[in-house]
PDB file of C-alpha atoms in Angstrom:
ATOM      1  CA  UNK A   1    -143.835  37.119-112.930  1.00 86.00           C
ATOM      2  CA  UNK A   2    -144.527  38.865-116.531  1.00 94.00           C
ATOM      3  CA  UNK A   3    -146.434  35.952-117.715  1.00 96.00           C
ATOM      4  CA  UNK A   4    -148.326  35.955-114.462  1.00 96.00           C
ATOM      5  CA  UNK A   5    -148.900  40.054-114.436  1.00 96.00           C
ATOM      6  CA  UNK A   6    -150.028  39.767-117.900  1.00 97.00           C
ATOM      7  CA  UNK A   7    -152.417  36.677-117.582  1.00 97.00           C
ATOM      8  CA  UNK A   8    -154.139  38.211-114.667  1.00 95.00           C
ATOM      9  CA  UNK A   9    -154.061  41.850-116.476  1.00 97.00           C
ATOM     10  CA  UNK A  10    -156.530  40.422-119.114  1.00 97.00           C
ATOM     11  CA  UNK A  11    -159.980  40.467-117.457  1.00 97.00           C
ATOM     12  CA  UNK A  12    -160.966  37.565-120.072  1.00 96.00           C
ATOM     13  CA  UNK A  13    -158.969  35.415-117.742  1.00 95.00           C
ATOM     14  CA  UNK A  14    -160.856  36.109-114.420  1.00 93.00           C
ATOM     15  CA  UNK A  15    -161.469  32.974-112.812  1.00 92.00           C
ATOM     16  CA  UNK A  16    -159.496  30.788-115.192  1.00 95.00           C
ATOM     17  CA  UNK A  17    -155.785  28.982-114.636  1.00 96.00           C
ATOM     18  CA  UNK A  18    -152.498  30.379-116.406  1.00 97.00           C
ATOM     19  CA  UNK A  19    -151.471  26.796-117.797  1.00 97.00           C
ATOM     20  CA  UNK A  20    -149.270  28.251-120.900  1.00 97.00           C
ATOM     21  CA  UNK A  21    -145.621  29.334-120.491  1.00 97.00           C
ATOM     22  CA  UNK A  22    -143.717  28.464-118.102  1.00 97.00           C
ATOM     23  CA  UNK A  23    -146.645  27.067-115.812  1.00 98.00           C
ATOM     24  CA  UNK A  24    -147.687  24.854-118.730  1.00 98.00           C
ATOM     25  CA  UNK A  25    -144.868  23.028-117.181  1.00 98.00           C
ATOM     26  CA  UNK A  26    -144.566  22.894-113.376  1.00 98.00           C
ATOM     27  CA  UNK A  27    -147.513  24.651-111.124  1.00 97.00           C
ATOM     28  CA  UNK A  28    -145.368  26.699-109.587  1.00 97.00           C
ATOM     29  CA  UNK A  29    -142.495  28.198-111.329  1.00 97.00           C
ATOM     30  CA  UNK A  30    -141.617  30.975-109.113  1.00 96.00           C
ATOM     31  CA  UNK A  31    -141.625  28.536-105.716  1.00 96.00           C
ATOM     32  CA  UNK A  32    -139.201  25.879-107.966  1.00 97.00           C
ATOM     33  CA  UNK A  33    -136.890  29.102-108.826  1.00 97.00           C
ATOM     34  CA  UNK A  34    -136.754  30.196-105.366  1.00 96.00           C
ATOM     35  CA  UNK A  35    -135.326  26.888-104.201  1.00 97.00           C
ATOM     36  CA  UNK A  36    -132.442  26.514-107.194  1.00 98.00           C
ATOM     37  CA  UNK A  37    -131.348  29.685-105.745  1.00 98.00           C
ATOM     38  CA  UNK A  38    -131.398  28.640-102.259  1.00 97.00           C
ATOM     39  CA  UNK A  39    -129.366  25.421-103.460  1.00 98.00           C
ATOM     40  CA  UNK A  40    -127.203  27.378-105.801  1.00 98.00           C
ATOM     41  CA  UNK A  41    -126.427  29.450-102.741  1.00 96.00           C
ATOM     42  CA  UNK A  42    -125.903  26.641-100.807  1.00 97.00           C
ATOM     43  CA  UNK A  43    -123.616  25.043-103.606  1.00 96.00           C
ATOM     44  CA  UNK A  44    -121.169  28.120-103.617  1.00 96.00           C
ATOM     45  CA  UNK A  45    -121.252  28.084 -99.485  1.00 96.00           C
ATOM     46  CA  UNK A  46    -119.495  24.573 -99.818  1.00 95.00           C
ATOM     47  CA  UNK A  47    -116.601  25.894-100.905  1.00 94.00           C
ATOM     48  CA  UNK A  48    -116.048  27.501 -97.395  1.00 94.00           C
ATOM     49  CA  UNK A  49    -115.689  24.082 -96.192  1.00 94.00           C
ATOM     50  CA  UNK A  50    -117.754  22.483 -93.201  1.00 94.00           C
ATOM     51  CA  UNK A  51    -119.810  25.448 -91.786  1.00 91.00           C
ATOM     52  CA  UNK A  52    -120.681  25.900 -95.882  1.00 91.00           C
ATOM     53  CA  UNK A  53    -121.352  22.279 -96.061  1.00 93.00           C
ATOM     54  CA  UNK A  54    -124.018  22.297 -92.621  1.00 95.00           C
ATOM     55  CA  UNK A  55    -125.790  25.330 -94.311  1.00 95.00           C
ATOM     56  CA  UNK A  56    -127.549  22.628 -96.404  1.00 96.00           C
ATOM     57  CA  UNK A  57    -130.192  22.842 -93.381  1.00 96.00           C
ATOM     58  CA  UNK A  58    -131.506  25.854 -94.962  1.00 96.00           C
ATOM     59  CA  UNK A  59    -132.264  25.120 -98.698  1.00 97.00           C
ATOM     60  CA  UNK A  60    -133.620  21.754 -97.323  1.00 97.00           C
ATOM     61  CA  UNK A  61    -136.094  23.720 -94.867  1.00 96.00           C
ATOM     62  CA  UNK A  62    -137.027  26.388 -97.438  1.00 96.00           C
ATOM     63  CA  UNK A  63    -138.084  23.215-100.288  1.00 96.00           C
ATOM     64  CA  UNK A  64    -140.000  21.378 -97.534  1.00 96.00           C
ATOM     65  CA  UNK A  65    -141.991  24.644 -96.599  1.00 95.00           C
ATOM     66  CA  UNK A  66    -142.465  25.806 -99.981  1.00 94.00           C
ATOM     67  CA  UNK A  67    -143.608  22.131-101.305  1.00 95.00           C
ATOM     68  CA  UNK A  68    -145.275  20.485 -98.038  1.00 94.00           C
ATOM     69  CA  UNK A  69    -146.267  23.673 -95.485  1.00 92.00           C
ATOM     70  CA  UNK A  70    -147.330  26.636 -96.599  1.00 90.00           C
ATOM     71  CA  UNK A  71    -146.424  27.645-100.055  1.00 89.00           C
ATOM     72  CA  UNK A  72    -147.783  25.140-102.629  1.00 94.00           C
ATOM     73  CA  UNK A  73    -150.073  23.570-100.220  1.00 93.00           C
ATOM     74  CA  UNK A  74    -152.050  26.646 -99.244  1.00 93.00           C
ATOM     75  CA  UNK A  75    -152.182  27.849-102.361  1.00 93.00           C
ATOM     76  CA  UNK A  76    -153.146  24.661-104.347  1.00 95.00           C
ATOM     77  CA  UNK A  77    -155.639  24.345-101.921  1.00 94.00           C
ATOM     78  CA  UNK A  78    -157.693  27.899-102.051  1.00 93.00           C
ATOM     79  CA  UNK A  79    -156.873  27.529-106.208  1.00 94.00           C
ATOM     80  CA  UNK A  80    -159.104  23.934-106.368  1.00 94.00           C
ATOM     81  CA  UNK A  81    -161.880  26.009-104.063  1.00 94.00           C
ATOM     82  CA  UNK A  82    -162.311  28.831-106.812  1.00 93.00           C
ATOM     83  CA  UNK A  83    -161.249  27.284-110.239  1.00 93.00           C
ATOM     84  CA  UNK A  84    -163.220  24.014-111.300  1.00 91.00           C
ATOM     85  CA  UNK A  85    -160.532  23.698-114.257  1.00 94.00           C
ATOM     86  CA  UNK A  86    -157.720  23.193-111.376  1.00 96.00           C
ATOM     87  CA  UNK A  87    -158.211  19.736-111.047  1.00 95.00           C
ATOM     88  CA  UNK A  88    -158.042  19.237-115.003  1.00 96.00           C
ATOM     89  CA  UNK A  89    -154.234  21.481-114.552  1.00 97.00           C
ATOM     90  CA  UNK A  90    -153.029  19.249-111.845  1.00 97.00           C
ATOM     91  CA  UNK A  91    -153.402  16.139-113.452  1.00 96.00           C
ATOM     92  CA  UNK A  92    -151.610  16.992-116.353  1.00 97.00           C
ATOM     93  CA  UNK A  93    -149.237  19.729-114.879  1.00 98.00           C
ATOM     94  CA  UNK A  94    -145.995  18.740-112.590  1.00 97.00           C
ATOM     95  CA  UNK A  95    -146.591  20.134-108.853  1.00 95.00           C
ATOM     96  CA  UNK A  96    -142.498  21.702-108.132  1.00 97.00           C
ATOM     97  CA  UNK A  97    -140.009  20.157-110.495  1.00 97.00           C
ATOM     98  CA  UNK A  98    -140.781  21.959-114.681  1.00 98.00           C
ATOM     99  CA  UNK A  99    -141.263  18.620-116.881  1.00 98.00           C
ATOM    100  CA  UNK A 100    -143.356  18.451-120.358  1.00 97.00           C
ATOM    101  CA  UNK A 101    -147.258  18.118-119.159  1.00 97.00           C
ATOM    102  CA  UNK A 102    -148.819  14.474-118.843  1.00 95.00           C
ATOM    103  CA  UNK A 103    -151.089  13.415-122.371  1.00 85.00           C
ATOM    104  CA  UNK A 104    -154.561  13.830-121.316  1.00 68.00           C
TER     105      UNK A 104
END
């Protein structure tokens, strides 16, 4: 969230896409951080045997709704409306999982 903040602090930036830091290497950092917690969660839940085991239903939900529903798709999709340089980012940037950036 600090690079974010600061990125969108700088009025130089208006209109543009934060591809440096950590989003020089996945689109959405924050969304792919919310989900290793859910599954780290879930991870230490096994331990408490089979109801810990059947929680799995929830860090599955949460990745599908942050990756297919309404996190990364609504936002990717009002992001391509207002930034022409968007489609540039996802081509070379990875959508959930942080890997190095595609050569251009």
């Amino acid at each position: 969230d600090a690079q974010l903040n600061a990125f969108r602090a700088n009025a130089a930036n208006k209109g543009k896409v934060l591809d440096t830091g950590l989003w020089r290497y996945t689109r959405h950092p924050n969304y792919f951080g919310d989900a290793c917690t859910w599954w780290g969660i879930w991870l230490i839940a096994c331990e408490t045997g089979l109801a810990g085991w059947i929680s799995i239903i929830g860090p599955i939900f949460l990745t599908f709704t942050l990756t297919r529903w309404s996190g990364k798709p609504l936002l990717e999709k009002g992001m391509k409306k207002t930034r022409p340089e968007y489609a540039d980012y996802v081509a070379r940037t990875s959508g959930f999982f942080p890997l190095p950036p595609k050569s251009k």
